[in-house]
Amino acid sequence: MPGLDAHALELLSAFSTLGQFIVIGVTAAVAAVQLRHLRTSNELEAVLSVQRDFHSPSLQRALQFVQAELPGRLAEPSFRNELERIGFVDPQRHPEMEVCNWFNEIGSLVKNRLVAESAFLDLFSKLVVHYWTLLEPAIAILRRRRGDSQYENFEYLAVRSRQWQARNPEGLYPKGVPRIALADAYAGVERGDGPAAPSP
């Protein structure tokens, strides 16, 4: 440029380079924020999808079967034999398979970070441990011939849930937020002390 000495040209060049770095930095920061928002949105959708699946009538019936009927059915040799033999296990006779499959699929999603582990465990860790305990005898039978890879993602989820509960025995209620003192109106009735308190 006419009228600019070498020093002025160097300064102009330095400011131009600095400006380019600033533009690149701002662009990268904006992209990082957008990616974080997109990931948060995807994780939220995944957790909501898990909740929708959990509340489906079919899975709810299978969960009820595991809780109410599975222990008695496992006492039947024919029922155990159907689980042990290699091949198709009829989900009509074995609704526990639907529950095992669901938890196994969720375990894979959590393990591969497609569902945020912290959010899932905050909502479902007690449920996972409860149903793993109920289903463990059936899974042990299934593994006799199929090996330890059978429902390993469900097992992973149960292990992570137990670890989460050990770290958070009282849950994750925010510190500094007061709790509500619950009035247990029926405690006396159950102890045999007298009638329930009238409703307000």
JSON list of C-alpha atoms in Angstrom, two decimals:
[
{"chain": "A", "resi": 1, "resn": "MET", "atom": "CA", "xyz": [0.00, 0.00, 0.00]},
{"chain": "A", "resi": 2, "resn": "PRO", "atom": "CA", "xyz": [1.38, 3.47, -0.83]},
{"chain": "A", "resi": 3, "resn": "GLY", "atom": "CA", "xyz": [2.36, 5.58, 2.18]},
{"chain": "A", "resi": 4, "resn": "LEU", "atom": "CA", "xyz": [2.66, 2.66, 4.67]},
{"chain": "A", "resi": 5, "resn": "ASP", "atom": "CA", "xyz": [6.07, 1.74, 5.97]},
{"chain": "A", "resi": 6, "resn": "ALA", "atom": "CA", "xyz": [7.19, -1.82, 6.76]},
{"chain": "A", "resi": 7, "resn": "HIS", "atom": "CA", "xyz": [6.33, -1.51, 10.47]},
{"chain": "A", "resi": 8, "resn": "ALA", "atom": "CA", "xyz": [2.75, -0.41, 9.71]},
{"chain": "A", "resi": 9, "resn": "LEU", "atom": "CA", "xyz": [2.36, -3.30, 7.25]},
{"chain": "A", "resi": 10, "resn": "GLU", "atom": "CA", "xyz": [3.53, -5.78, 9.90]},
{"chain": "A", "resi": 11, "resn": "LEU", "atom": "CA", "xyz": [1.03, -4.35, 12.40]},
{"chain": "A", "resi": 12, "resn": "LEU", "atom": "CA", "xyz": [-1.77, -4.54, 9.83]},
{"chain": "A", "resi": 13, "resn": "SER", "atom": "CA", "xyz": [-0.87, -8.14, 9.05]},
{"chain": "A", "resi": 14, "resn": "ALA", "atom": "CA", "xyz": [-0.75, -9.05, 12.76]},
{"chain": "A", "resi": 15, "resn": "PHE", "atom": "CA", "xyz": [-4.20, -7.50, 13.38]},
{"chain": "A", "resi": 16, "resn": "SER", "atom": "CA", "xyz": [-5.59, -9.33, 10.34]},
{"chain": "A", "resi": 17, "resn": "THR", "atom": "CA", "xyz": [-4.24, -12.66, 11.65]},
{"chain": "A", "resi": 18, "resn": "LEU", "atom": "CA", "xyz": [-5.58, -11.93, 15.12]},
{"chain": "A", "resi": 19, "resn": "GLY", "atom": "CA", "xyz": [-8.99, -11.14, 13.63]},
{"chain": "A", "resi": 20, "resn": "GLN", "atom": "CA", "xyz": [-9.00, -14.47, 11.78]},
{"chain": "A", "resi": 21, "resn": "PHE", "atom": "CA", "xyz": [-8.16, -16.34, 15.02]},
{"chain": "A", "resi": 22, "resn": "ILE", "atom": "CA", "xyz": [-10.97, -14.52, 16.84]},
{"chain": "A", "resi": 23, "resn": "VAL", "atom": "CA", "xyz": [-13.49, -15.43, 14.11]},
{"chain": "A", "resi": 24, "resn": "ILE", "atom": "CA", "xyz": [-12.34, -19.08, 14.16]},
{"chain": "A", "resi": 25, "resn": "GLY", "atom": "CA", "xyz": [-12.50, -19.18, 17.97]},
{"chain": "A", "resi": 26, "resn": "VAL", "atom": "CA", "xyz": [-16.00, -17.70, 18.12]},
{"chain": "A", "resi": 27, "resn": "THR", "atom": "CA", "xyz": [-17.19, -20.08, 15.39]},
{"chain": "A", "resi": 28, "resn": "ALA", "atom": "CA", "xyz": [-15.76, -23.07, 17.28]},
{"chain": "A", "resi": 29, "resn": "ALA", "atom": "CA", "xyz": [-17.36, -21.93, 20.56]},
{"chain": "A", "resi": 30, "resn": "VAL", "atom": "CA", "xyz": [-20.77, -21.48, 18.90]},
{"chain": "A", "resi": 31, "resn": "ALA", "atom": "CA", "xyz": [-20.47, -24.93, 17.27]},
{"chain": "A", "resi": 32, "resn": "ALA", "atom": "CA", "xyz": [-19.57, -26.51, 20.65]},
{"chain": "A", "resi": 33, "resn": "VAL", "atom": "CA", "xyz": [-22.62, -24.92, 22.31]},
{"chain": "A", "resi": 34, "resn": "GLN", "atom": "CA", "xyz": [-24.88, -26.13, 19.48]},
{"chain": "A", "resi": 35, "resn": "LEU", "atom": "CA", "xyz": [-23.47, -29.66, 19.74]},
{"chain": "A", "resi": 36, "resn": "ARG", "atom": "CA", "xyz": [-24.00, -29.66, 23.51]},
{"chain": "A", "resi": 37, "resn": "HIS", "atom": "CA", "xyz": [-27.63, -28.56, 23.06]},
{"chain": "A", "resi": 38, "resn": "LEU", "atom": "CA", "xyz": [-28.16, -31.18, 20.36]},
{"chain": "A", "resi": 39, "resn": "ARG", "atom": "CA", "xyz": [-26.69, -33.92, 22.57]},
{"chain": "A", "resi": 40, "resn": "THR", "atom": "CA", "xyz": [-28.83, -32.82, 25.54]},
{"chain": "A", "resi": 41, "resn": "SER", "atom": "CA", "xyz": [-31.91, -32.86, 23.32]},
{"chain": "A", "resi": 42, "resn": "ASN", "atom": "CA", "xyz": [-31.06, -36.36, 22.01]},
{"chain": "A", "resi": 43, "resn": "GLU", "atom": "CA", "xyz": [-30.44, -37.69, 25.54]},
{"chain": "A", "resi": 44, "resn": "LEU", "atom": "CA", "xyz": [-33.75, -36.25, 26.74]},
{"chain": "A", "resi": 45, "resn": "GLU", "atom": "CA", "xyz": [-35.58, -37.89, 23.84]},
{"chain": "A", "resi": 46, "resn": "ALA", "atom": "CA", "xyz": [-33.85, -41.21, 24.59]},
{"chain": "A", "resi": 47, "resn": "VAL", "atom": "CA", "xyz": [-34.86, -41.10, 28.28]},
{"chain": "A", "resi": 48, "resn": "LEU", "atom": "CA", "xyz": [-38.45, -40.18, 27.35]},
{"chain": "A", "resi": 49, "resn": "SER", "atom": "CA", "xyz": [-38.50, -43.06, 24.86]},
{"chain": "A", "resi": 50, "resn": "VAL", "atom": "CA", "xyz": [-37.33, -45.46, 27.59]},
{"chain": "A", "resi": 51, "resn": "GLN", "atom": "CA", "xyz": [-40.15, -44.23, 29.83]},
{"chain": "A", "resi": 52, "resn": "ARG", "atom": "CA", "xyz": [-42.73, -44.68, 27.05]},
{"chain": "A", "resi": 53, "resn": "ASP", "atom": "CA", "xyz": [-41.55, -48.25, 26.43]},
{"chain": "A", "resi": 54, "resn": "PHE", "atom": "CA", "xyz": [-41.62, -48.98, 30.15]},
{"chain": "A", "resi": 55, "resn": "HIS", "atom": "CA", "xyz": [-45.29, -47.93, 30.38]},
{"chain": "A", "resi": 56, "resn": "SER", "atom": "CA", "xyz": [-46.40, -50.03, 27.38]},
{"chain": "A", "resi": 57, "resn": "PRO", "atom": "CA", "xyz": [-49.21, -52.48, 28.30]},
{"chain": "A", "resi": 58, "resn": "SER", "atom": "CA", "xyz": [-47.24, -55.50, 27.09]},
{"chain": "A", "resi": 59, "resn": "LEU", "atom": "CA", "xyz": [-44.18, -54.76, 29.22]},
{"chain": "A", "resi": 60, "resn": "GLN", "atom": "CA", "xyz": [-46.33, -53.87, 32.22]},
{"chain": "A", "resi": 61, "resn": "ARG", "atom": "CA", "xyz": [-48.05, -57.28, 31.99]},
{"chain": "A", "resi": 62, "resn": "ALA", "atom": "CA", "xyz": [-44.66, -59.00, 31.76]},
{"chain": "A", "resi": 63, "resn": "LEU", "atom": "CA", "xyz": [-43.35, -57.05, 34.77]},
{"chain": "A", "resi": 64, "resn": "GLN", "atom": "CA", "xyz": [-46.44, -58.08, 36.74]},
{"chain": "A", "resi": 65, "resn": "PHE", "atom": "CA", "xyz": [-45.84, -61.72, 35.79]},
{"chain": "A", "resi": 66, "resn": "VAL", "atom": "CA", "xyz": [-42.24, -61.54, 37.00]},
{"chain": "A", "resi": 67, "resn": "GLN", "atom": "CA", "xyz": [-43.33, -60.06, 40.32]},
{"chain": "A", "resi": 68, "resn": "ALA", "atom": "CA", "xyz": [-46.36, -62.20, 41.03]},
{"chain": "A", "resi": 69, "resn": "GLU", "atom": "CA", "xyz": [-45.96, -65.51, 39.18]},
{"chain": "A", "resi": 70, "resn": "LEU", "atom": "CA", "xyz": [-42.37, -66.21, 38.17]},
{"chain": "A", "resi": 71, "resn": "PRO", "atom": "CA", "xyz": [-41.14, -67.57, 41.54]},
{"chain": "A", "resi": 72, "resn": "GLY", "atom": "CA", "xyz": [-43.92, -70.19, 41.55]},
{"chain": "A", "resi": 73, "resn": "ARG", "atom": "CA", "xyz": [-43.45, -71.08, 37.87]},
{"chain": "A", "resi": 74, "resn": "LEU", "atom": "CA", "xyz": [-39.72, -71.63, 38.37]},
{"chain": "A", "resi": 75, "resn": "ALA", "atom": "CA", "xyz": [-40.63, -74.41, 40.83]},
{"chain": "A", "resi": 76, "resn": "GLU", "atom": "CA", "xyz": [-42.03, -76.37, 37.83]},
{"chain": "A", "resi": 77, "resn": "PRO", "atom": "CA", "xyz": [-39.39, -78.62, 36.16]},
{"chain": "A", "resi": 78, "resn": "SER", "atom": "CA", "xyz": [-41.01, -78.25, 32.72]},
{"chain": "A", "resi": 79, "resn": "PHE", "atom": "CA", "xyz": [-40.87, -74.44, 32.98]},
{"chain": "A", "resi": 80, "resn": "ARG", "atom": "CA", "xyz": [-37.16, -74.58, 33.88]},
{"chain": "A", "resi": 81, "resn": "ASN", "atom": "CA", "xyz": [-36.45, -77.07, 31.08]},
{"chain": "A", "resi": 82, "resn": "GLU", "atom": "CA", "xyz": [-37.96, -74.69, 28.53]},
{"chain": "A", "resi": 83, "resn": "LEU", "atom": "CA", "xyz": [-35.57, -71.99, 29.72]},
{"chain": "A", "resi": 84, "resn": "GLU", "atom": "CA", "xyz": [-32.52, -74.23, 29.73]},
{"chain": "A", "resi": 85, "resn": "ARG", "atom": "CA", "xyz": [-32.79, -75.83, 26.31]},
{"chain": "A", "resi": 86, "resn": "ILE", "atom": "CA", "xyz": [-31.17, -74.06, 23.38]},
{"chain": "A", "resi": 87, "resn": "GLY", "atom": "CA", "xyz": [-33.61, -72.50, 20.93]},
{"chain": "A", "resi": 88, "resn": "PHE", "atom": "CA", "xyz": [-36.73, -70.37, 20.93]},
{"chain": "A", "resi": 89, "resn": "VAL", "atom": "CA", "xyz": [-38.35, -69.65, 24.30]},
{"chain": "A", "resi": 90, "resn": "ASP", "atom": "CA", "xyz": [-42.06, -68.97, 23.85]},
{"chain": "A", "resi": 91, "resn": "PRO", "atom": "CA", "xyz": [-42.79, -65.49, 25.27]},
{"chain": "A", "resi": 92, "resn": "GLN", "atom": "CA", "xyz": [-46.44, -66.46, 25.76]},
{"chain": "A", "resi": 93, "resn": "ARG", "atom": "CA", "xyz": [-45.37, -69.05, 28.34]},
{"chain": "A", "resi": 94, "resn": "HIS", "atom": "CA", "xyz": [-42.35, -67.04, 29.43]},
{"chain": "A", "resi": 95, "resn": "PRO", "atom": "CA", "xyz": [-43.26, -63.33, 29.73]},
{"chain": "A", "resi": 96, "resn": "GLU", "atom": "CA", "xyz": [-40.08, -62.90, 31.78]},
{"chain": "A", "resi": 97, "resn": "MET", "atom": "CA", "xyz": [-38.19, -62.99, 28.48]},
{"chain": "A", "resi": 98, "resn": "GLU", "atom": "CA", "xyz": [-39.76, -59.66, 27.45]},
{"chain": "A", "resi": 99, "resn": "VAL", "atom": "CA", "xyz": [-38.55, -58.08, 30.69]},
{"chain": "A", "resi": 100, "resn": "CYS", "atom": "CA", "xyz": [-35.04, -59.52, 30.28]},
{"chain": "A", "resi": 101, "resn": "ASN", "atom": "CA", "xyz": [-34.92, -58.33, 26.68]},
{"chain": "A", "resi": 102, "resn": "TRP", "atom": "CA", "xyz": [-36.06, -54.81, 27.60]},
{"chain": "A", "resi": 103, "resn": "PHE", "atom": "CA", "xyz": [-33.50, -54.39, 30.37]},
{"chain": "A", "resi": 104, "resn": "ASN", "atom": "CA", "xyz": [-30.82, -55.89, 28.13]},
{"chain": "A", "resi": 105, "resn": "GLU", "atom": "CA", "xyz": [-31.57, -53.39, 25.35]},
{"chain": "A", "resi": 106, "resn": "ILE", "atom": "CA", "xyz": [-31.51, -50.50, 27.81]},
{"chain": "A", "resi": 107, "resn": "GLY", "atom": "CA", "xyz": [-28.23, -51.81, 29.24]},
{"chain": "A", "resi": 108, "resn": "SER", "atom": "CA", "xyz": [-26.71, -51.68, 25.77]},
{"chain": "A", "resi": 109, "resn": "LEU", "atom": "CA", "xyz": [-27.93, -48.10, 25.24]},
{"chain": "A", "resi": 110, "resn": "VAL", "atom": "CA", "xyz": [-26.51, -46.99, 28.61]},
{"chain": "A", "resi": 111, "resn": "LYS", "atom": "CA", "xyz": [-23.23, -48.87, 28.14]},
{"chain": "A", "resi": 112, "resn": "ASN", "atom": "CA", "xyz": [-22.71, -47.27, 24.72]},
{"chain": "A", "resi": 113, "resn": "ARG", "atom": "CA", "xyz": [-23.72, -43.83, 26.06]},
{"chain": "A", "resi": 114, "resn": "LEU", "atom": "CA", "xyz": [-26.76, -43.50, 23.82]},
{"chain": "A", "resi": 115, "resn": "VAL", "atom": "CA", "xyz": [-28.82, -42.88, 26.98]},
{"chain": "A", "resi": 116, "resn": "ALA", "atom": "CA", "xyz": [-27.31, -40.72, 29.71]},
{"chain": "A", "resi": 117, "resn": "GLU", "atom": "CA", "xyz": [-26.40, -43.07, 32.55]},
{"chain": "A", "resi": 118, "resn": "SER", "atom": "CA", "xyz": [-26.88, -40.48, 35.30]},
{"chain": "A", "resi": 119, "resn": "ALA", "atom": "CA", "xyz": [-30.44, -39.62, 34.23]},
{"chain": "A", "resi": 120, "resn": "PHE", "atom": "CA", "xyz": [-31.38, -43.26, 33.68]},
{"chain": "A", "resi": 121, "resn": "LEU", "atom": "CA", "xyz": [-30.02, -44.43, 37.05]},
{"chain": "A", "resi": 122, "resn": "ASP", "atom": "CA", "xyz": [-31.66, -41.52, 38.87]},
{"chain": "A", "resi": 123, "resn": "LEU", "atom": "CA", "xyz": [-35.01, -42.71, 37.50]},
{"chain": "A", "resi": 124, "resn": "PHE", "atom": "CA", "xyz": [-34.62, -46.48, 37.30]},
{"chain": "A", "resi": 125, "resn": "SER", "atom": "CA", "xyz": [-31.75, -47.82, 39.47]},
{"chain": "A", "resi": 126, "resn": "LYS", "atom": "CA", "xyz": [-34.05, -49.27, 42.17]},
{"chain": "A", "resi": 127, "resn": "LEU", "atom": "CA", "xyz": [-36.26, -50.85, 39.53]},
{"chain": "A", "resi": 128, "resn": "VAL", "atom": "CA", "xyz": [-33.27, -52.42, 37.76]},
{"chain": "A", "resi": 129, "resn": "VAL", "atom": "CA", "xyz": [-31.92, -53.94, 40.98]},
{"chain": "A", "resi": 130, "resn": "HIS", "atom": "CA", "xyz": [-35.38, -55.18, 41.99]},
{"chain": "A", "resi": 131, "resn": "TYR", "atom": "CA", "xyz": [-36.03, -56.94, 38.68]},
{"chain": "A", "resi": 132, "resn": "TRP", "atom": "CA", "xyz": [-32.49, -58.30, 38.37]},
{"chain": "A", "resi": 133, "resn": "THR", "atom": "CA", "xyz": [-32.98, -59.93, 41.79]},
{"chain": "A", "resi": 134, "resn": "LEU", "atom": "CA", "xyz": [-36.32, -61.45, 40.70]},
{"chain": "A", "resi": 135, "resn": "LEU", "atom": "CA", "xyz": [-34.96, -62.60, 37.32]},
{"chain": "A", "resi": 136, "resn": "GLU", "atom": "CA", "xyz": [-31.55, -63.82, 38.45]},
{"chain": "A", "resi": 137, "resn": "PRO", "atom": "CA", "xyz": [-32.72, -67.46, 38.95]},
{"chain": "A", "resi": 138, "resn": "ALA", "atom": "CA", "xyz": [-34.18, -67.54, 35.41]},
{"chain": "A", "resi": 139, "resn": "ILE", "atom": "CA", "xyz": [-31.06, -65.92, 33.91]},
{"chain": "A", "resi": 140, "resn": "ALA", "atom": "CA", "xyz": [-28.88, -68.48, 35.70]},
{"chain": "A", "resi": 141, "resn": "ILE", "atom": "CA", "xyz": [-30.88, -71.27, 34.02]},
{"chain": "A", "resi": 142, "resn": "LEU", "atom": "CA", "xyz": [-30.64, -69.55, 30.62]},
{"chain": "A", "resi": 143, "resn": "ARG", "atom": "CA", "xyz": [-26.85, -69.26, 31.03]},
{"chain": "A", "resi": 144, "resn": "ARG", "atom": "CA", "xyz": [-26.32, -72.97, 31.73]},
{"chain": "A", "resi": 145, "resn": "ARG", "atom": "CA", "xyz": [-25.95, -73.68, 28.02]},
{"chain": "A", "resi": 146, "resn": "ARG", "atom": "CA", "xyz": [-25.80, -70.21, 26.52]},
{"chain": "A", "resi": 147, "resn": "GLY", "atom": "CA", "xyz": [-22.94, -68.83, 28.61]},
{"chain": "A", "resi": 148, "resn": "ASP", "atom": "CA", "xyz": [-22.39, -65.60, 30.51]},
{"chain": "A", "resi": 149, "resn": "SER", "atom": "CA", "xyz": [-23.02, -63.39, 27.48]},
{"chain": "A", "resi": 150, "resn": "GLN", "atom": "CA", "xyz": [-26.75, -64.11, 27.84]},
{"chain": "A", "resi": 151, "resn": "TYR", "atom": "CA", "xyz": [-28.26, -60.84, 29.13]},
{"chain": "A", "resi": 152, "resn": "GLU", "atom": "CA", "xyz": [-24.86, -59.38, 29.93]},
{"chain": "A", "resi": 153, "resn": "ASN", "atom": "CA", "xyz": [-26.10, -55.85, 29.24]},
{"chain": "A", "resi": 154, "resn": "PHE", "atom": "CA", "xyz": [-28.89, -56.36, 31.80]},
{"chain": "A", "resi": 155, "resn": "GLU", "atom": "CA", "xyz": [-26.21, -57.56, 34.23]},
{"chain": "A", "resi": 156, "resn": "TYR", "atom": "CA", "xyz": [-24.09, -54.48, 33.45]},
{"chain": "A", "resi": 157, "resn": "LEU", "atom": "CA", "xyz": [-27.10, -52.27, 34.17]},
{"chain": "A", "resi": 158, "resn": "ALA", "atom": "CA", "xyz": [-27.72, -54.06, 37.48]},
{"chain": "A", "resi": 159, "resn": "VAL", "atom": "CA", "xyz": [-24.06, -53.64, 38.53]},
{"chain": "A", "resi": 160, "resn": "ARG", "atom": "CA", "xyz": [-24.06, -49.94, 37.64]},
{"chain": "A", "resi": 161, "resn": "SER", "atom": "CA", "xyz": [-27.39, -49.50, 39.46]},
{"chain": "A", "resi": 162, "resn": "ARG", "atom": "CA", "xyz": [-26.02, -51.12, 42.62]},
{"chain": "A", "resi": 163, "resn": "GLN", "atom": "CA", "xyz": [-22.93, -48.92, 42.45]},
{"chain": "A", "resi": 164, "resn": "TRP", "atom": "CA", "xyz": [-25.09, -45.82, 41.96]},
{"chain": "A", "resi": 165, "resn": "GLN", "atom": "CA", "xyz": [-27.24, -46.75, 44.97]},
{"chain": "A", "resi": 166, "resn": "ALA", "atom": "CA", "xyz": [-24.16, -47.36, 47.11]},
{"chain": "A", "resi": 167, "resn": "ARG", "atom": "CA", "xyz": [-22.93, -43.85, 46.23]},
{"chain": "A", "resi": 168, "resn": "ASN", "atom": "CA", "xyz": [-26.38, -42.27, 46.69]},
{"chain": "A", "resi": 169, "resn": "PRO", "atom": "CA", "xyz": [-28.19, -44.27, 49.39]},
{"chain": "A", "resi": 170, "resn": "GLU", "atom": "CA", "xyz": [-30.67, -41.43, 49.99]},
{"chain": "A", "resi": 171, "resn": "GLY", "atom": "CA", "xyz": [-31.11, -40.61, 46.31]},
{"chain": "A", "resi": 172, "resn": "LEU", "atom": "CA", "xyz": [-30.12, -37.30, 44.73]},
{"chain": "A", "resi": 173, "resn": "TYR", "atom": "CA", "xyz": [-32.48, -34.88, 46.43]},
{"chain": "A", "resi": 174, "resn": "PRO", "atom": "CA", "xyz": [-30.82, -31.45, 46.06]},
{"chain": "A", "resi": 175, "resn": "LYS", "atom": "CA", "xyz": [-28.88, -30.29, 49.10]},
{"chain": "A", "resi": 176, "resn": "GLY", "atom": "CA", "xyz": [-30.29, -27.18, 50.74]},
{"chain": "A", "resi": 177, "resn": "VAL", "atom": "CA", "xyz": [-33.86, -27.83, 49.55]},
{"chain": "A", "resi": 178, "resn": "PRO", "atom": "CA", "xyz": [-36.14, -28.59, 52.52]},
{"chain": "A", "resi": 179, "resn": "ARG", "atom": "CA", "xyz": [-38.00, -31.89, 52.65]},
{"chain": "A", "resi": 180, "resn": "ILE", "atom": "CA", "xyz": [-41.73, -32.22, 53.38]},
{"chain": "A", "resi": 181, "resn": "ALA", "atom": "CA", "xyz": [-42.56, -33.93, 56.67]},
{"chain": "A", "resi": 182, "resn": "LEU", "atom": "CA", "xyz": [-45.09, -36.55, 55.57]},
{"chain": "A", "resi": 183, "resn": "ALA", "atom": "CA", "xyz": [-48.06, -37.25, 57.79]},
{"chain": "A", "resi": 184, "resn": "ASP", "atom": "CA", "xyz": [-48.60, -41.03, 57.66]},
{"chain": "A", "resi": 185, "resn": "ALA", "atom": "CA", "xyz": [-52.30, -41.15, 58.49]},
{"chain": "A", "resi": 186, "resn": "TYR", "atom": "CA", "xyz": [-52.49, -44.96, 58.30]},
{"chain": "A", "resi": 187, "resn": "ALA", "atom": "CA", "xyz": [-49.42, -45.88, 60.36]},
{"chain": "A", "resi": 188, "resn": "GLY", "atom": "CA", "xyz": [-51.54, -46.34, 63.49]},
{"chain": "A", "resi": 189, "resn": "VAL", "atom": "CA", "xyz": [-54.05, -48.54, 61.67]},
{"chain": "A", "resi": 190, "resn": "GLU", "atom": "CA", "xyz": [-51.34, -50.84, 60.41]},
{"chain": "A", "resi": 191, "resn": "ARG", "atom": "CA", "xyz": [-49.83, -51.09, 63.91]},
{"chain": "A", "resi": 192, "resn": "GLY", "atom": "CA", "xyz": [-53.31, -51.76, 65.34]},
{"chain": "A", "resi": 193, "resn": "ASP", "atom": "CA", "xyz": [-53.35, -48.51, 67.35]},
{"chain": "A", "resi": 194, "resn": "GLY", "atom": "CA", "xyz": [-56.67, -47.18, 66.13]},
{"chain": "A", "resi": 195, "resn": "PRO", "atom": "CA", "xyz": [-58.58, -45.61, 63.23]},
{"chain": "A", "resi": 196, "resn": "ALA", "atom": "CA", "xyz": [-56.96, -43.59, 60.47]},
{"chain": "A", "resi": 197, "resn": "ALA", "atom": "CA", "xyz": [-56.81, -39.85, 60.83]},
{"chain": "A", "resi": 198, "resn": "PRO", "atom": "CA", "xyz": [-59.67, -38.12, 58.96]},
{"chain": "A", "resi": 199, "resn": "SER", "atom": "CA", "xyz": [-58.82, -36.67, 55.55]},
{"chain": "A", "resi": 200, "resn": "PRO", "atom": "CA", "xyz": [-58.30, -32.87, 55.59]}
]
